[in-house]
PDB file of C-alpha atoms in Angstrom:
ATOM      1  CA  UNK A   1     145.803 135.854 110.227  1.00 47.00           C
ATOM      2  CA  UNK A   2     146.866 132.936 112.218  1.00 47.00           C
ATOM      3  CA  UNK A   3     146.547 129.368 110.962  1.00 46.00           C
ATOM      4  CA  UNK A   4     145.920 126.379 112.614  1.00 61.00           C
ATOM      5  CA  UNK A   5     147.473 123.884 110.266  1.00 88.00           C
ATOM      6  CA  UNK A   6     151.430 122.595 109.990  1.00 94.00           C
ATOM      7  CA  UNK A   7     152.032 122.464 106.188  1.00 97.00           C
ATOM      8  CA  UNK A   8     153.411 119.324 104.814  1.00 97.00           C
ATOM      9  CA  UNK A   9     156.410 119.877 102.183  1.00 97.00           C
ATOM     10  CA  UNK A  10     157.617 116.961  99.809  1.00 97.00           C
ATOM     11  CA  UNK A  11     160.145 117.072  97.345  1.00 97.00           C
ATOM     12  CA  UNK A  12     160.237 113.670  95.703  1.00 98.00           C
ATOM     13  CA  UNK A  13     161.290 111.414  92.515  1.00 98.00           C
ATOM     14  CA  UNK A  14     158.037 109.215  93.013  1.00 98.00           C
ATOM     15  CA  UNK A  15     154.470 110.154  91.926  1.00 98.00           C
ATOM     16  CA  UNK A  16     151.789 110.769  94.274  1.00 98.00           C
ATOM     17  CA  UNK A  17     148.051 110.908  94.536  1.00 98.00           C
ATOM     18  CA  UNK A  18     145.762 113.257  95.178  1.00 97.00           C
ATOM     19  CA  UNK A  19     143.114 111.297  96.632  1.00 98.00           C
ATOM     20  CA  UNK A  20     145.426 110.200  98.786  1.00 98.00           C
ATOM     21  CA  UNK A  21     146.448 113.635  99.657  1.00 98.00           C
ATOM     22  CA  UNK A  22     143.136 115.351 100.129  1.00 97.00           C
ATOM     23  CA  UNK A  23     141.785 112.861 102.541  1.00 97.00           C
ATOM     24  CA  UNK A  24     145.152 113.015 104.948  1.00 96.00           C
ATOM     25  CA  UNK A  25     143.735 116.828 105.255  1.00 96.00           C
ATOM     26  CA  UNK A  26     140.342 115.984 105.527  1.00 96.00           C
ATOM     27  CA  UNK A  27     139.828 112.477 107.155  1.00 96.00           C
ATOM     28  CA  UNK A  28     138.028 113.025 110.575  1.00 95.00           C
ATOM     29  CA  UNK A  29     137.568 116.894 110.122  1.00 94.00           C
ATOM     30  CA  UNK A  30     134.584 118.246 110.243  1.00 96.00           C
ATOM     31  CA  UNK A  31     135.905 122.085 109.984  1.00 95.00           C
ATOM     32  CA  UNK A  32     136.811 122.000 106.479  1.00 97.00           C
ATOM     33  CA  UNK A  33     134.637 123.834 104.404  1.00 97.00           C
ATOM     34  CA  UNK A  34     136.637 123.986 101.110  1.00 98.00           C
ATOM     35  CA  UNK A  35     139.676 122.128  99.331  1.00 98.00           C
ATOM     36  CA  UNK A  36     141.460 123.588  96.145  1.00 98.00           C
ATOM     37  CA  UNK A  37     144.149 121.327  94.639  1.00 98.00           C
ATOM     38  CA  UNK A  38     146.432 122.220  91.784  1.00 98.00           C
ATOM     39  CA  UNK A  39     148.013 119.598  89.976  1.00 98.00           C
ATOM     40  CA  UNK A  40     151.065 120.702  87.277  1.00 97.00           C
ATOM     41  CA  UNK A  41     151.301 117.991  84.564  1.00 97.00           C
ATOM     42  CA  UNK A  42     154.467 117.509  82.385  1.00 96.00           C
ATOM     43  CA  UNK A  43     153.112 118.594  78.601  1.00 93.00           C
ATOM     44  CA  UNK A  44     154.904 117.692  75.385  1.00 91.00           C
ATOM     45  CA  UNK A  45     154.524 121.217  74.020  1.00 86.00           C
ATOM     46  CA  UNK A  46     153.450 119.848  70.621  1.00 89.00           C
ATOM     47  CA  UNK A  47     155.264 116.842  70.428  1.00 85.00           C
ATOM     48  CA  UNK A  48     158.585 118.458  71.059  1.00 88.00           C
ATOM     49  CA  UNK A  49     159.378 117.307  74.327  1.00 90.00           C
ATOM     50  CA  UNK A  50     160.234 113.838  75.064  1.00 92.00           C
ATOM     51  CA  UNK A  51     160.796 114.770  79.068  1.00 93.00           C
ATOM     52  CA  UNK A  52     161.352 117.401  81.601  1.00 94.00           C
ATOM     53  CA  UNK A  53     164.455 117.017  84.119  1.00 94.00           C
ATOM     54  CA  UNK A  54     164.275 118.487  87.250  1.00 94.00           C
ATOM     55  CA  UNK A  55     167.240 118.719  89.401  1.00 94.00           C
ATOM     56  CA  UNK A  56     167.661 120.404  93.263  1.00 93.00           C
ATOM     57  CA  UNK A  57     170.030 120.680  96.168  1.00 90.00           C
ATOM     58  CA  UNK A  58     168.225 118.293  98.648  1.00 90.00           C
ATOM     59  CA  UNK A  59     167.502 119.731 102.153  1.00 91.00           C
ATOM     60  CA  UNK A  60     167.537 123.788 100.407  1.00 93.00           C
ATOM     61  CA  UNK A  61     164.658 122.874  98.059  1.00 95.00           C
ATOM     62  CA  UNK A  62     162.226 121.636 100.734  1.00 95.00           C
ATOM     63  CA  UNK A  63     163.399 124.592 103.362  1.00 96.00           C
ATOM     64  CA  UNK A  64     162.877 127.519 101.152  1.00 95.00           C
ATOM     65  CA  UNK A  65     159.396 125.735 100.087  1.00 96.00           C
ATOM     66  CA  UNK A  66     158.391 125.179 103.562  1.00 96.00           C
ATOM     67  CA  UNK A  67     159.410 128.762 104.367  1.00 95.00           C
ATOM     68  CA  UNK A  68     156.876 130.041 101.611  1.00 94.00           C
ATOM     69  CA  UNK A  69     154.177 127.303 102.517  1.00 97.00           C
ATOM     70  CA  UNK A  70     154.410 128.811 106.264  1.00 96.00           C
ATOM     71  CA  UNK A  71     154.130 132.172 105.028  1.00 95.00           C
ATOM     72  CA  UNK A  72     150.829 131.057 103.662  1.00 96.00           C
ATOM     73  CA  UNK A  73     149.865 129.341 106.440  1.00 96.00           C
ATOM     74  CA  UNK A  74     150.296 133.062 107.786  1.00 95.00           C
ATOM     75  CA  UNK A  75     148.699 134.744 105.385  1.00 96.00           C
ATOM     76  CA  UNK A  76     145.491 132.715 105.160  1.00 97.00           C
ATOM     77  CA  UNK A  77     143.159 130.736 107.888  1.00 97.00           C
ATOM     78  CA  UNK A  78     143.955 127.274 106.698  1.00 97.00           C
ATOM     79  CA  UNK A  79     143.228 124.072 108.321  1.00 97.00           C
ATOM     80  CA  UNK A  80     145.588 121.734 106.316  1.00 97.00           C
ATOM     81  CA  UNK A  81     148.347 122.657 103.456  1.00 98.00           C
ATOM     82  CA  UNK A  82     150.264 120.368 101.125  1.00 98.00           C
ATOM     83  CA  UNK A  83     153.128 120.805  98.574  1.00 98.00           C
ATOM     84  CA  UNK A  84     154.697 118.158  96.731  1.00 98.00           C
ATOM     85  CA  UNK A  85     156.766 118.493  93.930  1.00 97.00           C
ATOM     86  CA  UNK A  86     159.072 116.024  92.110  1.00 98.00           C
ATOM     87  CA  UNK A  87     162.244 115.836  90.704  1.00 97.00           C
ATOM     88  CA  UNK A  88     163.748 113.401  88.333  1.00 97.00           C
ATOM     89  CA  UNK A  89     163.119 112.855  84.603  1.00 96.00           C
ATOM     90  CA  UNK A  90     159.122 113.328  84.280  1.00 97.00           C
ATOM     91  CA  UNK A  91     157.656 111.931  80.601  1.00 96.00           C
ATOM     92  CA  UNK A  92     154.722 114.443  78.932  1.00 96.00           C
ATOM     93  CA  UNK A  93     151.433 113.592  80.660  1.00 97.00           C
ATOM     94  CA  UNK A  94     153.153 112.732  84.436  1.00 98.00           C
ATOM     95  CA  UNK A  95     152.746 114.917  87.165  1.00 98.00           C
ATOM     96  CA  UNK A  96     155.297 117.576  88.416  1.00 97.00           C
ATOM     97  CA  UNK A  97     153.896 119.196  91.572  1.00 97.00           C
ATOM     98  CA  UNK A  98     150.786 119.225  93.758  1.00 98.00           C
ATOM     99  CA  UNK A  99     149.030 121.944  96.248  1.00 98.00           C
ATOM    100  CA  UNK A 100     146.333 121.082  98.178  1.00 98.00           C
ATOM    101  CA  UNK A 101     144.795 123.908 101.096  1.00 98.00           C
ATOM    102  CA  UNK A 102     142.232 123.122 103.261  1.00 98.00           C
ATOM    103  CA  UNK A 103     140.366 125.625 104.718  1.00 97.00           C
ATOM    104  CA  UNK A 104     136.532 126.325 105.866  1.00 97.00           C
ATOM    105  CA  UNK A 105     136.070 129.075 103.647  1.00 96.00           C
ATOM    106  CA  UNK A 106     136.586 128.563  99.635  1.00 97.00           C
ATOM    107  CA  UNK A 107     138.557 132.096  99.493  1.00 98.00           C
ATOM    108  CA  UNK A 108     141.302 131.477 101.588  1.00 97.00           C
ATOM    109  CA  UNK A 109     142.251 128.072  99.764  1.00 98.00           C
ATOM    110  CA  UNK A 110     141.860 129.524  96.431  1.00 98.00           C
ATOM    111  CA  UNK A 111     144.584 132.265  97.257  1.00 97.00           C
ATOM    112  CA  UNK A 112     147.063 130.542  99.267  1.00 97.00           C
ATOM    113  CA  UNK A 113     146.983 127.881  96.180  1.00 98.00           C
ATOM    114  CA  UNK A 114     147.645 130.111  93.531  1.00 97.00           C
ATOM    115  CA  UNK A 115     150.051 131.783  95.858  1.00 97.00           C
ATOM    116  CA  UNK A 116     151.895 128.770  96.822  1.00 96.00           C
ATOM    117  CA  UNK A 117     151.846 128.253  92.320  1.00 95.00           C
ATOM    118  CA  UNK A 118     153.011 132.071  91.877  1.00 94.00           C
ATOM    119  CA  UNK A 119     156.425 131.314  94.121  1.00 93.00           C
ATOM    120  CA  UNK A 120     157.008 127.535  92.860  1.00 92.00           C
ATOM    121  CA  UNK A 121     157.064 129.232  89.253  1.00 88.00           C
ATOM    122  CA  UNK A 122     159.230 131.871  89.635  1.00 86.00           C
ATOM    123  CA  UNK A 123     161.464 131.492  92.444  1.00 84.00           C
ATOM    124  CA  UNK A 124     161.475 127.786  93.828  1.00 87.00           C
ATOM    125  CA  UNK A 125     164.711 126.292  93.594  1.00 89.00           C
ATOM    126  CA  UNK A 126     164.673 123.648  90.751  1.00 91.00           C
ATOM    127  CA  UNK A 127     166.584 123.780  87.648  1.00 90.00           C
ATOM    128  CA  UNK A 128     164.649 122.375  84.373  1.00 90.00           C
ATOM    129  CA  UNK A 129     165.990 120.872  81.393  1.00 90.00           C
ATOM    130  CA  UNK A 130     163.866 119.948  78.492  1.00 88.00           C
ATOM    131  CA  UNK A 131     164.818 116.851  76.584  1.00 89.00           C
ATOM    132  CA  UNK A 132     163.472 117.610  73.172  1.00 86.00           C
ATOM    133  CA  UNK A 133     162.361 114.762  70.835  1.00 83.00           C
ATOM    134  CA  UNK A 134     165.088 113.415  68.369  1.00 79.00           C
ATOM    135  CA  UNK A 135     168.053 115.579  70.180  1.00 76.00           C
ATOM    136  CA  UNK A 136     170.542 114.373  72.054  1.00 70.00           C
ATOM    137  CA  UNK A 137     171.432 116.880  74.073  1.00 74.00           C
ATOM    138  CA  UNK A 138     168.924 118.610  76.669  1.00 72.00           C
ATOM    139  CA  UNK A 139     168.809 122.319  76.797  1.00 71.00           C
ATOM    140  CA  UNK A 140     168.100 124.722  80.488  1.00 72.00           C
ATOM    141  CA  UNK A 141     164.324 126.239  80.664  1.00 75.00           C
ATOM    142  CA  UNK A 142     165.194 129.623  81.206  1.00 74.00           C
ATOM    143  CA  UNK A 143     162.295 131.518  83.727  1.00 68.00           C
ATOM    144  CA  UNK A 144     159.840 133.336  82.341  1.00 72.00           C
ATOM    145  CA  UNK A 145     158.939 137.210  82.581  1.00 72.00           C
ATOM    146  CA  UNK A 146     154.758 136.103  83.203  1.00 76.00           C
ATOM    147  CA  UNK A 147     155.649 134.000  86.240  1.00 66.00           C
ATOM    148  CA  UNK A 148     157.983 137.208  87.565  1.00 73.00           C
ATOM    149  CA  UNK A 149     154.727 139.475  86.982  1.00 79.00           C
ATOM    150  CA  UNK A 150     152.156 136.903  88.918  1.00 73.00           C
ATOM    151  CA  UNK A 151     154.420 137.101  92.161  1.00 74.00           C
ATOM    152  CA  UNK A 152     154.029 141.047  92.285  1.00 78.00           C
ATOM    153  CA  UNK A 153     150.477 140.221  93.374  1.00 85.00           C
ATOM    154  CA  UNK A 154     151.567 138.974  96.498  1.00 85.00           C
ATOM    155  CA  UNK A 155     153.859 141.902  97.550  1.00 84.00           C
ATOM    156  CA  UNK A 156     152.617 143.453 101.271  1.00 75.00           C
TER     157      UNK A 156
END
């Protein structure tokens, strides 16, 4: 399937909005049928964590994302894509990452979301450290065997 939209990749320290977001792929359109957003929110995993650090090599981080977010663009008929995701020190309740598709059919959006989620889990490159309440020193988030399973959806 060919797509008509140009994906937008961010890879930021500062928040951002999702209003915001969904009307830059919606203002003025009138071929948009559905938009599925998928915000990722820093949790404190019980009152453990104090904050999440992600780190990246700027420039690689936003060219392998783009290079997934095209593939999707591919894959589905979408008229408008968006991924941002932050880096930084992120508190418990502050958002990480953001993906918005656009598309005129609900289908399409929903699978080139949780597509887009699939790959930033398990193979987007950002390194996590968790800064656990009361310690001093923050210890690597190793990946997880789930998020290696939900990309073996996606295999053609």
């Amino acid at each position: 399937m060919t797509s008509v939209c140009q994906p937008l990749v961010r890879v930021q320290a500062g928040d951002f909005d999702l209003a915001t977001e969904t009307r830059r792929l919606t203002d003025g359109r009138r071929d948009v049928g559905a938009i599925v957003s998928f915000t990722g929110l820093c949790r404190n995993d019980g009152g453990r964590l104090e904050a999440l650090e992600l780190e990246h090599y700027p420039g690689m981080a936003e060219a392998e994302i783009g290079r997934i977010a095209d593939e999707a663009a591919q894959r589905w008929p979408l008229t408008g894509l968006t991924v941002i995701h932050r880096f930084g020190r992120i508190a418990p309740g502050e958002n990480i990452v953001l993906v918005v598709a656009a598309s005129a059919h609900r289908r399409a959006a929903f699978e080139a979301a949780d597509f887009l989620m699939d790959y930033l889990k398990s193979r987007a490159p950002f390194w996590k450290k968790e800064h656990a309440a009361g310690e001093t020193e923050a210890g690597w988030v190793e990946a997880k065997d789930r998020d290696q399973e939900d990309m073996k959806r996606w295999k053609r």
